[in-house]
Amino acid sequence: MHLGRTTLSKFLIQQLNTRSDGGKLAALLVDVAAAIKAIAAMTARGALGASLGVTAARNASGEEQKPLDVESNTALLRYCEWGGLVAGMASEEMEEPYAVPEQYQRGPFLLIFDPLDGSSNIDLNVSVGTIFSVLEHPGEAAPTTADFLQPGVKQVAAGYAIYGPATMLVLTVGQGTHGFTLDREIGNFILTHPNLQIPADTSEFAINTSNERFWEPPVQRYVEECKAGKTGIRGRDFNMRWIASMVAEVHRILVRGGVFMYPRDTKTPGVHGRLRLMYEANPIGWIIEQAGGMASTGRGRILEVQPDKLHQKIAAIIGSKNEIERIERYHHEFDSGTDQPYTSPLFSERGLYRPEARR
Ligand code: F6P
C-alpha cells in the first residue's frame, strides 16, 4: 500500500490554509464526506438494504420520494448539524431550510444539498450521487430562507459524490476541480484526479430528446446539427448519451469532455427548466467552470443568476467551452432574429428526401 497518498483532510487543510475560516470549512467538508461514506454504504446494499421502492411522500418539487432520498437527507443533517460549523441547511428534499437545533452551536456556513441525485435510477442499480454547495451565512441569527438566496458566485465550496462501481468525491473550493476515490479498506477519500480539465472541444452531447418538441429553436438547431454529423454543417459525427442521472453525466464530461443540456422548455407551463438552481445547477456549474468548462442558461452564466426561490428551477447547458459558446451564440442569434432556420441535410437540395421527392 502506498502510504504517501493525499487524503481529503490533508488536501483541504493545504488548500484552505489562506482563509481565516479555512479550518472550519475543511472540517465541514470532512463532515460532508463522512455523510457521503454513509450514503455510499446504504446505496451499495441495493435490494439487501430494504430501501428500494417509493415512500408515500413527495418532495418540495412534487416528485416521488424514495426511502433512500429520505435516509440520505437524514445522513447529511445528522453528520453536519452538531459541530458548530453550519448555521442551517437546505435540501431538495425539504420544503423549508433546517435550522441547527438549539443544543448545538451555530456556525458560519450554510450547507445546501441534493442528497440523492438521479434517484429515479436507484432501483435500476445505475450510478446516483449527492450534490452539495457551501455559502457563508450572512448574519448571526438563525438563517432565514432569504439568507440562502445567494448567487452561485458566492459559493465557498461545492462538490458531488458519485456512487458508481467506485465511490468518488469531486469538489472545488475555488482552486481547480479535484477528484477523490473512496478507498473502502481504509475508509478514506484519496486524491486520484487532481486538477481535472474539460477539453474545450467535444463530439458528445447529452439531452433528453423525448422533450424535443418543447425546446426552443436554438436548442433544436444545435441538436439537429449534431445529429446530422458529417453530412451537416458540423462536418463530423457526434455521439449521444443520456443516463438520467446528472452526476453521472457531469462526471463523464469532467473525465472526457462533452455537453449536458436540460434547456428551458415549454413542457410544464410556468416552469423553465428541470434542474434546481441551488441544489444542482450552481454547485455543478462552479465545478465545471473550475475545470475549464462553461455553465450557462443559454443566455448567460448560471452562477450569476440571483435566485428568488429556494427550489427554483433553471435551464442548464454545461460542458466543453467551445460547444457552450456556440449554443449561447445560437440563443443570441435567435433572440436578435439573426439566426438561420435549420434545414436538415436529409431534406436539402442534395439530400435523400428532397421536398419534391416527398410529394
Ligand atoms: O433533477 C434530477 C434529474 O434526475 C437529473 O439527475 C437528471 O439529469 C434529470 O433529472 C433526468 O431527467 P429526465 O427524467 O427528463 O430524464
mmCIF file of C-alpha atoms and ligand atoms in Angstrom:
data_model
loop_
_atom_site.group_PDB
_atom_site.id
_atom_site.type_symbol
_atom_site.label_atom_id
_atom_site.label_comp_id
_atom_site.label_asym_id
_atom_site.label_seq_id
_atom_site.Cartn_x
_atom_site.Cartn_y
_atom_site.Cartn_z
ATOM 1 C CA MET A 1 0.000 0.000 0.000
ATOM 2 C CA HIS A 2 1.301 3.465 -0.927
ATOM 3 C CA LEU A 3 1.302 5.444 2.312
ATOM 4 C CA GLY A 4 2.207 8.886 0.948
ATOM 5 C CA ARG A 5 -1.126 9.469 -0.752
ATOM 6 C CA THR A 6 -3.079 12.679 -0.254
ATOM 7 C CA THR A 7 -6.177 12.170 1.841
ATOM 8 C CA LEU A 8 -9.150 14.528 1.649
ATOM 9 C CA SER A 9 -8.337 16.171 5.016
ATOM 10 C CA LYS A 10 -4.683 16.756 4.111
ATOM 11 C CA PHE A 11 -5.736 18.226 0.757
ATOM 12 C CA LEU A 12 -8.339 20.533 2.298
ATOM 13 C CA ILE A 13 -6.043 21.817 5.029
ATOM 14 C CA GLN A 14 -3.421 22.622 2.370
ATOM 15 C CA GLN A 15 -5.902 24.290 0.006
ATOM 16 C CA LEU A 16 -7.715 26.305 2.644
ATOM 17 C CA ASN A 17 -4.789 27.492 4.763
ATOM 18 C CA THR A 18 -5.018 31.051 3.439
ATOM 19 C CA ARG A 19 -8.626 31.547 4.569
ATOM 20 C CA SER A 20 -9.181 32.789 8.102
ATOM 21 C CA ASP A 21 -12.084 30.327 8.477
ATOM 22 C CA GLY A 22 -10.270 27.649 6.404
ATOM 23 C CA GLY A 23 -10.027 25.182 9.298
ATOM 24 C CA LYS A 24 -13.781 25.335 9.865
ATOM 25 C CA LEU A 25 -14.560 24.988 6.169
ATOM 26 C CA ALA A 26 -12.224 21.986 5.932
ATOM 27 C CA ALA A 27 -13.889 20.429 8.984
ATOM 28 C CA LEU A 28 -17.338 20.928 7.444
ATOM 29 C CA LEU A 29 -16.276 19.294 4.182
ATOM 30 C CA VAL A 30 -14.872 16.348 6.149
ATOM 31 C CA ASP A 31 -18.281 16.002 7.853
ATOM 32 C CA VAL A 32 -19.995 16.127 4.440
ATOM 33 C CA ALA A 33 -17.590 13.415 3.264
ATOM 34 C CA ALA A 34 -18.491 11.296 6.310
ATOM 35 C CA ALA A 35 -22.180 11.559 5.371
ATOM 36 C CA ILE A 36 -21.268 10.625 1.806
ATOM 37 C CA LYS A 37 -19.489 7.484 3.040
ATOM 38 C CA ALA A 38 -22.643 6.536 4.955
ATOM 39 C CA ILE A 39 -24.799 7.127 1.839
ATOM 40 C CA ALA A 40 -22.315 5.120 -0.263
ATOM 41 C CA ALA A 41 -22.704 2.208 2.166
ATOM 42 C CA MET A 42 -26.532 2.450 2.037
ATOM 43 C CA THR A 43 -26.755 2.666 -1.757
ATOM 44 C CA ALA A 44 -24.240 -0.172 -2.197
ATOM 45 C CA ARG A 45 -26.546 -2.561 -0.314
ATOM 46 C CA GLY A 46 -29.123 -2.345 -3.103
ATOM 47 C CA ALA A 47 -32.084 -4.629 -2.507
ATOM 48 C CA LEU A 48 -30.324 -6.092 0.578
ATOM 49 C CA GLY A 49 -30.759 -2.737 2.312
ATOM 50 C CA ALA A 50 -34.566 -2.954 2.065
ATOM 51 C CA SER A 51 -34.578 0.711 0.992
ATOM 52 C CA LEU A 52 -35.776 0.400 -2.581
ATOM 53 C CA GLY A 53 -39.256 1.364 -3.851
ATOM 54 C CA VAL A 54 -41.033 4.638 -3.063
ATOM 55 C CA THR A 55 -42.482 6.294 0.036
ATOM 56 C CA ALA A 56 -45.973 7.805 0.074
ATOM 57 C CA ALA A 57 -44.420 11.289 0.331
ATOM 58 C CA ARG A 58 -43.407 13.820 -2.313
ATOM 59 C CA ASN A 59 -40.533 16.302 -2.136
ATOM 60 C CA ALA A 60 -40.670 20.104 -2.374
ATOM 61 C CA SER A 61 -40.906 19.877 -6.185
ATOM 62 C CA GLY A 62 -43.723 17.329 -6.077
ATOM 63 C CA GLU A 63 -41.547 14.357 -7.081
ATOM 64 C CA GLU A 64 -41.872 10.879 -5.578
ATOM 65 C CA GLN A 65 -39.595 10.411 -2.572
ATOM 66 C CA LYS A 66 -37.690 7.159 -2.264
ATOM 67 C CA PRO A 67 -36.699 5.768 1.141
ATOM 68 C CA LEU A 68 -33.065 6.327 0.149
ATOM 69 C CA ASP A 69 -33.779 10.012 -0.633
ATOM 70 C CA VAL A 70 -35.050 10.395 2.922
ATOM 71 C CA GLU A 71 -32.234 8.366 4.522
ATOM 72 C CA SER A 72 -29.561 10.240 2.566
ATOM 73 C CA ASN A 73 -31.107 13.541 3.621
ATOM 74 C CA THR A 74 -31.085 12.437 7.262
ATOM 75 C CA ALA A 75 -27.458 11.305 6.983
ATOM 76 C CA LEU A 76 -26.370 14.778 5.823
ATOM 77 C CA LEU A 77 -28.369 16.521 8.564
ATOM 78 C CA ARG A 78 -27.023 14.277 11.358
ATOM 79 C CA TYR A 79 -23.374 14.330 10.218
ATOM 80 C CA CYS A 80 -23.273 18.105 9.704
ATOM 81 C CA GLU A 81 -25.525 19.669 12.379
ATOM 82 C CA TRP A 82 -23.503 19.043 15.549
ATOM 83 C CA GLY A 83 -20.032 20.527 15.001
ATOM 84 C CA GLY A 84 -20.639 24.284 15.270
ATOM 85 C CA LEU A 85 -19.836 24.663 11.564
ATOM 86 C CA VAL A 86 -23.214 25.348 9.952
ATOM 87 C CA ALA A 87 -25.964 27.803 10.804
ATOM 88 C CA GLY A 88 -28.532 25.975 8.700
ATOM 89 C CA MET A 89 -29.076 23.585 5.842
ATOM 90 C CA ALA A 90 -31.393 23.472 2.831
ATOM 91 C CA SER A 91 -32.200 20.365 0.857
ATOM 92 C CA GLU A 92 -34.043 19.434 -2.288
ATOM 93 C CA GLU A 93 -35.965 17.004 -0.082
ATOM 94 C CA MET A 94 -37.164 19.600 2.481
ATOM 95 C CA GLU A 95 -39.683 22.356 1.875
ATOM 96 C CA GLU A 96 -38.057 24.817 4.303
ATOM 97 C CA PRO A 97 -34.470 25.382 5.496
ATOM 98 C CA TYR A 98 -33.333 23.387 8.524
ATOM 99 C CA ALA A 99 -32.046 25.449 11.457
ATOM 100 C CA VAL A 100 -29.373 23.867 13.631
ATOM 101 C CA PRO A 101 -31.053 22.518 16.816
ATOM 102 C CA GLU A 102 -30.607 24.617 19.946
ATOM 103 C CA GLN A 103 -28.329 22.159 21.736
ATOM 104 C CA TYR A 104 -25.658 22.755 19.090
ATOM 105 C CA GLN A 105 -23.608 25.841 18.384
ATOM 106 C CA ARG A 106 -24.425 27.799 15.252
ATOM 107 C CA GLY A 107 -21.561 28.027 12.728
ATOM 108 C CA PRO A 108 -20.540 30.407 9.938
ATOM 109 C CA PHE A 109 -21.724 28.377 6.921
ATOM 110 C CA LEU A 110 -24.918 27.403 5.107
ATOM 111 C CA LEU A 111 -24.963 23.928 3.571
ATOM 112 C CA ILE A 112 -27.226 23.171 0.604
ATOM 113 C CA PHE A 113 -27.666 19.722 -0.900
ATOM 114 C CA ASP A 114 -29.434 17.319 -3.188
ATOM 115 C CA PRO A 115 -28.915 14.212 -1.053
ATOM 116 C CA LEU A 116 -29.546 11.628 -3.770
ATOM 117 C CA ASP A 117 -29.476 12.993 -7.301
ATOM 118 C CA GLY A 118 -30.795 10.724 -10.051
ATOM 119 C CA SER A 119 -32.722 8.673 -7.509
ATOM 120 C CA SER A 120 -35.242 7.612 -10.189
ATOM 121 C CA ASN A 121 -32.371 5.266 -11.137
ATOM 122 C CA ILE A 122 -31.879 3.729 -7.722
ATOM 123 C CA ASP A 123 -33.941 0.587 -8.335
ATOM 124 C CA LEU A 124 -32.001 0.049 -11.593
ATOM 125 C CA ASN A 125 -28.540 -0.096 -9.993
ATOM 126 C CA VAL A 126 -27.402 2.840 -12.123
ATOM 127 C CA SER A 127 -24.994 5.456 -10.705
ATOM 128 C CA VAL A 128 -26.580 8.096 -8.490
ATOM 129 C CA GLY A 129 -24.954 10.874 -6.465
ATOM 130 C CA THR A 130 -25.026 13.599 -3.845
ATOM 131 C CA ILE A 131 -24.528 17.273 -4.773
ATOM 132 C CA PHE A 132 -23.644 19.983 -2.246
ATOM 133 C CA SER A 133 -22.844 23.672 -2.047
ATOM 134 C CA VAL A 134 -21.488 25.794 0.825
ATOM 135 C CA LEU A 135 -22.224 29.504 1.322
ATOM 136 C CA GLU A 136 -21.276 31.904 4.090
ATOM 137 C CA HIS A 137 -24.107 32.727 6.487
ATOM 138 C CA PRO A 138 -24.607 36.477 6.073
ATOM 139 C CA GLY A 139 -25.984 37.031 9.595
ATOM 140 C CA GLU A 140 -25.634 35.946 13.203
ATOM 141 C CA ALA A 141 -29.187 34.819 13.906
ATOM 142 C CA ALA A 142 -30.808 31.560 12.787
ATOM 143 C CA PRO A 143 -30.823 31.715 8.971
ATOM 144 C CA THR A 144 -33.952 32.636 7.055
ATOM 145 C CA THR A 145 -34.760 31.495 3.512
ATOM 146 C CA ALA A 146 -33.518 34.872 2.229
ATOM 147 C CA ASP A 147 -30.039 34.132 3.638
ATOM 148 C CA PHE A 148 -29.777 31.123 1.329
ATOM 149 C CA LEU A 149 -30.783 33.054 -1.803
ATOM 150 C CA GLN A 150 -27.239 33.934 -2.907
ATOM 151 C CA PRO A 151 -25.988 33.597 -6.493
ATOM 152 C CA GLY A 152 -23.584 30.756 -7.319
ATOM 153 C CA VAL A 153 -20.596 33.139 -7.482
ATOM 154 C CA LYS A 154 -20.847 33.386 -3.684
ATOM 155 C CA GLN A 155 -20.197 29.680 -3.103
ATOM 156 C CA VAL A 156 -17.118 28.900 -0.971
ATOM 157 C CA ALA A 157 -17.157 25.160 -1.706
ATOM 158 C CA ALA A 158 -19.132 22.859 -3.987
ATOM 159 C CA GLY A 159 -18.956 19.205 -4.844
ATOM 160 C CA TYR A 160 -20.637 15.979 -5.696
ATOM 161 C CA ALA A 161 -20.266 12.325 -4.878
ATOM 162 C CA ILE A 162 -20.925 9.650 -7.440
ATOM 163 C CA TYR A 163 -21.949 6.205 -6.236
ATOM 164 C CA GLY A 164 -20.802 4.047 -9.127
ATOM 165 C CA PRO A 165 -18.570 0.981 -9.295
ATOM 166 C CA ALA A 166 -16.249 3.192 -7.216
ATOM 167 C CA THR A 167 -17.471 5.994 -4.957
ATOM 168 C CA MET A 168 -15.855 9.292 -5.878
ATOM 169 C CA LEU A 169 -15.984 12.767 -4.403
ATOM 170 C CA VAL A 170 -15.315 15.679 -6.752
ATOM 171 C CA LEU A 171 -15.015 19.162 -5.289
ATOM 172 C CA THR A 172 -13.817 22.717 -5.617
ATOM 173 C CA VAL A 173 -13.002 25.415 -3.103
ATOM 174 C CA GLY A 174 -12.174 27.830 -5.923
ATOM 175 C CA GLN A 175 -8.735 26.467 -6.803
ATOM 176 C CA GLY A 176 -9.478 23.941 -9.524
ATOM 177 C CA THR A 177 -11.662 20.855 -9.540
ATOM 178 C CA HIS A 178 -10.266 17.742 -7.883
ATOM 179 C CA GLY A 179 -11.441 14.133 -7.657
ATOM 180 C CA PHE A 180 -11.022 11.676 -4.777
ATOM 181 C CA THR A 181 -11.741 7.963 -4.774
ATOM 182 C CA LEU A 182 -13.056 6.194 -1.681
ATOM 183 C CA ASP A 183 -10.593 3.567 -0.501
ATOM 184 C CA ARG A 184 -13.055 1.283 1.271
ATOM 185 C CA GLU A 185 -10.328 -0.692 3.043
ATOM 186 C CA ILE A 186 -9.041 2.312 4.952
ATOM 187 C CA GLY A 187 -12.268 4.357 4.832
ATOM 188 C CA ASN A 188 -10.618 7.453 3.344
ATOM 189 C CA PHE A 189 -11.091 9.560 0.249
ATOM 190 C CA ILE A 190 -7.772 9.645 -1.643
ATOM 191 C CA LEU A 191 -6.836 12.303 -4.225
ATOM 192 C CA THR A 192 -6.790 10.403 -7.527
ATOM 193 C CA HIS A 193 -7.841 13.059 -10.081
ATOM 194 C CA PRO A 194 -6.071 16.349 -9.283
ATOM 195 C CA ASN A 195 -6.873 19.379 -11.453
ATOM 196 C CA LEU A 196 -9.483 17.901 -13.749
ATOM 197 C CA GLN A 197 -9.611 19.726 -17.100
ATOM 198 C CA ILE A 198 -12.520 19.534 -19.541
ATOM 199 C CA PRO A 199 -11.365 19.513 -23.174
ATOM 200 C CA ALA A 200 -12.632 22.662 -24.963
ATOM 201 C CA ASP A 201 -13.893 20.616 -27.932
ATOM 202 C CA THR A 202 -16.093 17.555 -27.922
ATOM 203 C CA SER A 203 -18.241 15.374 -30.160
ATOM 204 C CA GLU A 204 -20.528 14.071 -27.424
ATOM 205 C CA PHE A 205 -23.797 15.558 -26.163
ATOM 206 C CA ALA A 206 -26.432 14.546 -23.622
ATOM 207 C CA ILE A 207 -30.053 15.669 -23.701
ATOM 208 C CA ASN A 208 -33.444 14.041 -23.180
ATOM 209 C CA THR A 209 -34.616 14.102 -26.803
ATOM 210 C CA SER A 210 -38.132 12.982 -25.878
ATOM 211 C CA ASN A 211 -38.634 16.659 -24.958
ATOM 212 C CA GLU A 212 -37.547 17.905 -28.382
ATOM 213 C CA ARG A 213 -40.900 19.429 -29.321
ATOM 214 C CA PHE A 214 -40.847 21.561 -26.163
ATOM 215 C CA TRP A 215 -37.362 23.028 -26.729
ATOM 216 C CA GLU A 216 -36.608 26.495 -28.016
ATOM 217 C CA PRO A 217 -35.376 26.807 -31.643
ATOM 218 C CA PRO A 218 -31.678 27.430 -30.749
ATOM 219 C CA VAL A 219 -31.501 24.110 -28.890
ATOM 220 C CA GLN A 220 -33.391 22.316 -31.675
ATOM 221 C CA ARG A 221 -30.911 23.815 -34.150
ATOM 222 C CA TYR A 222 -27.855 22.704 -32.140
ATOM 223 C CA VAL A 223 -29.098 19.144 -31.643
ATOM 224 C CA GLU A 224 -30.193 18.775 -35.282
ATOM 225 C CA GLU A 225 -26.739 19.869 -36.401
ATOM 226 C CA CYS A 226 -25.094 17.331 -34.083
ATOM 227 C CA LYS A 227 -27.393 14.583 -35.372
ATOM 228 C CA ALA A 228 -26.629 15.497 -38.994
ATOM 229 C CA GLY A 229 -22.978 14.726 -38.205
ATOM 230 C CA LYS A 230 -20.651 14.512 -41.191
ATOM 231 C CA THR A 231 -23.482 15.334 -43.595
ATOM 232 C CA GLY A 232 -24.269 18.677 -41.893
ATOM 233 C CA ILE A 233 -22.508 21.925 -41.117
ATOM 234 C CA ARG A 234 -20.546 20.436 -38.212
ATOM 235 C CA GLY A 235 -18.755 18.126 -40.642
ATOM 236 C CA ARG A 236 -18.173 15.418 -38.050
ATOM 237 C CA ASP A 237 -20.223 12.732 -36.345
ATOM 238 C CA PHE A 238 -21.449 13.220 -32.774
ATOM 239 C CA ASN A 239 -22.276 10.645 -30.134
ATOM 240 C CA MET A 240 -25.225 10.926 -27.732
ATOM 241 C CA ARG A 241 -25.642 9.723 -24.124
ATOM 242 C CA TRP A 242 -28.493 10.018 -21.609
ATOM 243 C CA ILE A 243 -28.192 8.398 -18.190
ATOM 244 C CA ALA A 244 -30.905 10.488 -16.465
ATOM 245 C CA SER A 245 -28.554 10.950 -13.528
ATOM 246 C CA MET A 246 -26.911 14.354 -13.680
ATOM 247 C CA VAL A 247 -23.885 13.459 -11.570
ATOM 248 C CA ALA A 248 -23.084 10.568 -13.901
ATOM 249 C CA GLU A 249 -23.353 12.827 -16.974
ATOM 250 C CA VAL A 250 -21.240 15.531 -15.319
ATOM 251 C CA HIS A 251 -18.647 13.014 -14.265
ATOM 252 C CA ARG A 252 -18.318 11.795 -17.855
ATOM 253 C CA ILE A 253 -17.874 15.388 -19.036
ATOM 254 C CA LEU A 254 -15.181 16.055 -16.431
ATOM 255 C CA VAL A 255 -13.283 12.959 -17.479
ATOM 256 C CA ARG A 256 -13.562 13.128 -21.281
ATOM 257 C CA GLY A 257 -15.473 16.281 -22.254
ATOM 258 C CA GLY A 258 -18.985 16.691 -23.614
ATOM 259 C CA VAL A 259 -22.118 18.785 -23.371
ATOM 260 C CA PHE A 260 -25.056 18.234 -20.998
ATOM 261 C CA MET A 261 -28.284 20.104 -21.586
ATOM 262 C CA TYR A 262 -31.505 20.404 -19.661
ATOM 263 C CA PRO A 263 -32.665 23.500 -21.509
ATOM 264 C CA ARG A 264 -35.571 25.831 -20.973
ATOM 265 C CA ASP A 265 -38.704 24.217 -22.395
ATOM 266 C CA THR A 266 -42.465 24.593 -22.511
ATOM 267 C CA LYS A 267 -43.306 21.141 -21.136
ATOM 268 C CA THR A 268 -44.655 22.395 -17.801
ATOM 269 C CA PRO A 269 -46.278 25.824 -18.139
ATOM 270 C CA GLY A 270 -44.504 28.409 -15.980
ATOM 271 C CA VAL A 271 -41.501 26.158 -15.220
ATOM 272 C CA HIS A 272 -38.493 26.930 -17.388
ATOM 273 C CA GLY A 273 -36.173 24.011 -16.756
ATOM 274 C CA ARG A 274 -35.855 20.755 -14.886
ATOM 275 C CA LEU A 275 -32.802 21.262 -12.701
ATOM 276 C CA ARG A 276 -32.747 23.136 -9.454
ATOM 277 C CA LEU A 277 -30.579 26.252 -9.330
ATOM 278 C CA MET A 278 -29.455 25.968 -5.703
ATOM 279 C CA TYR A 279 -29.056 22.200 -5.363
ATOM 280 C CA GLU A 280 -27.837 21.198 -8.821
ATOM 281 C CA ALA A 281 -27.007 23.958 -11.326
ATOM 282 C CA ASN A 282 -24.912 26.213 -9.044
ATOM 283 C CA PRO A 283 -22.629 23.600 -7.460
ATOM 284 C CA ILE A 284 -22.198 21.668 -10.703
ATOM 285 C CA GLY A 285 -21.748 24.927 -12.624
ATOM 286 C CA TRP A 286 -18.872 26.013 -10.402
ATOM 287 C CA ILE A 287 -17.208 22.590 -10.588
ATOM 288 C CA ILE A 288 -17.440 22.712 -14.388
ATOM 289 C CA GLU A 289 -16.052 26.260 -14.574
ATOM 290 C CA GLN A 290 -13.185 25.383 -12.254
ATOM 291 C CA ALA A 291 -12.284 22.572 -14.666
ATOM 292 C CA GLY A 292 -12.149 24.969 -17.640
ATOM 293 C CA GLY A 293 -15.699 24.346 -18.901
ATOM 294 C CA MET A 294 -18.747 26.628 -19.045
ATOM 295 C CA ALA A 295 -22.133 26.537 -17.328
ATOM 296 C CA SER A 296 -24.838 28.602 -18.998
ATOM 297 C CA THR A 297 -28.583 29.043 -19.070
ATOM 298 C CA GLY A 298 -28.150 29.526 -22.835
ATOM 299 C CA ARG A 299 -28.358 33.263 -22.257
ATOM 300 C CA GLY A 300 -25.778 33.834 -19.541
ATOM 301 C CA ARG A 301 -23.660 32.406 -16.756
ATOM 302 C CA ILE A 302 -25.648 30.235 -14.321
ATOM 303 C CA LEU A 303 -23.519 31.369 -11.382
ATOM 304 C CA GLU A 304 -24.626 34.986 -11.836
ATOM 305 C CA VAL A 305 -28.342 34.267 -11.609
ATOM 306 C CA GLN A 306 -29.858 35.829 -8.480
ATOM 307 C CA PRO A 307 -32.136 33.132 -7.000
ATOM 308 C CA ASP A 308 -35.607 34.214 -5.994
ATOM 309 C CA LYS A 309 -36.808 30.886 -4.558
ATOM 310 C CA LEU A 310 -35.085 28.073 -2.691
ATOM 311 C CA HIS A 311 -36.439 25.400 -5.032
ATOM 312 C CA GLN A 312 -36.178 27.494 -8.210
ATOM 313 C CA LYS A 313 -35.600 25.591 -11.450
ATOM 314 C CA ILE A 314 -33.393 26.771 -14.254
ATOM 315 C CA ALA A 315 -32.118 25.850 -17.713
ATOM 316 C CA ALA A 316 -28.640 24.290 -17.578
ATOM 317 C CA ILE A 317 -26.314 23.910 -20.554
ATOM 318 C CA ILE A 318 -22.869 22.883 -19.384
ATOM 319 C CA GLY A 319 -19.603 21.340 -20.503
ATOM 320 C CA SER A 320 -16.904 21.841 -23.121
ATOM 321 C CA LYS A 321 -16.239 25.543 -23.647
ATOM 322 C CA ASN A 322 -16.356 25.843 -27.432
ATOM 323 C CA GLU A 323 -19.686 23.992 -27.675
ATOM 324 C CA ILE A 324 -21.324 26.031 -24.896
ATOM 325 C CA GLU A 325 -20.163 29.245 -26.576
ATOM 326 C CA ARG A 326 -21.760 28.004 -29.809
ATOM 327 C CA ILE A 327 -25.059 27.217 -28.059
ATOM 328 C CA GLU A 328 -25.045 30.650 -26.392
ATOM 329 C CA ARG A 329 -24.459 32.188 -29.843
ATOM 330 C CA TYR A 330 -27.465 30.283 -31.222
ATOM 331 C CA HIS A 331 -29.624 31.682 -28.397
ATOM 332 C CA HIS A 332 -28.343 35.179 -29.088
ATOM 333 C CA GLU A 333 -28.984 34.852 -32.836
ATOM 334 C CA PHE A 334 -32.482 33.554 -32.127
ATOM 335 C CA ASP A 335 -33.262 36.362 -29.666
ATOM 336 C CA SER A 336 -31.997 39.020 -32.071
ATOM 337 C CA GLY A 337 -33.729 37.460 -35.105
ATOM 338 C CA THR A 338 -30.445 36.896 -36.959
ATOM 339 C CA ASP A 339 -30.434 33.087 -36.887
ATOM 340 C CA GLN A 340 -30.595 30.901 -39.961
ATOM 341 C CA PRO A 341 -33.527 28.470 -39.719
ATOM 342 C CA TYR A 342 -32.153 24.958 -39.598
ATOM 343 C CA THR A 343 -32.599 22.737 -42.644
ATOM 344 C CA SER A 344 -31.788 19.080 -42.201
ATOM 345 C CA PRO A 345 -29.328 17.873 -44.840
ATOM 346 C CA LEU A 346 -31.724 14.964 -45.435
ATOM 347 C CA PHE A 347 -34.250 17.465 -46.770
ATOM 348 C CA SER A 348 -31.825 19.771 -48.587
ATOM 349 C CA GLU A 349 -31.403 20.001 -52.353
ATOM 350 C CA ARG A 350 -28.750 17.308 -52.365
ATOM 351 C CA GLY A 351 -30.365 15.208 -49.634
ATOM 352 C CA LEU A 352 -32.131 11.867 -49.677
ATOM 353 C CA TYR A 353 -35.596 13.300 -49.089
ATOM 354 C CA ARG A 354 -35.729 16.333 -51.418
ATOM 355 C CA PRO A 355 -39.028 18.217 -50.971
ATOM 356 C CA GLU A 356 -40.191 17.272 -54.477
ATOM 357 C CA ALA A 357 -39.206 13.649 -53.916
ATOM 358 C CA ARG A 358 -41.577 13.544 -50.936
ATOM 359 C CA ARG A 359 -44.597 14.874 -52.803
HETATM 360 O O1 F6P B 1 -33.172 16.562 -11.288
HETATM 361 C C1 F6P B 1 -32.809 15.358 -11.301
HETATM 362 C C2 F6P B 1 -32.530 14.523 -12.508
HETATM 363 O O2 F6P B 1 -32.834 13.213 -12.123
HETATM 364 C C3 F6P B 1 -31.118 14.648 -13.033
HETATM 365 O O3 F6P B 1 -30.226 13.924 -12.222
HETATM 366 C C4 F6P B 1 -31.257 14.094 -14.422
HETATM 367 O O4 F6P B 1 -30.301 14.617 -15.299
HETATM 368 C C5 F6P B 1 -32.650 14.503 -14.830
HETATM 369 O O5 F6P B 1 -33.347 14.830 -13.652
HETATM 370 C C6 F6P B 1 -33.368 13.401 -15.576
HETATM 371 O O6 F6P B 1 -34.425 13.933 -16.234
HETATM 372 P P1 F6P B 1 -35.453 13.053 -17.160
HETATM 373 O O7 F6P B 1 -36.374 12.417 -16.192
HETATM 374 O O8 F6P B 1 -36.108 14.054 -18.034
HETATM 375 O O9 F6P B 1 -34.660 12.054 -17.917
#
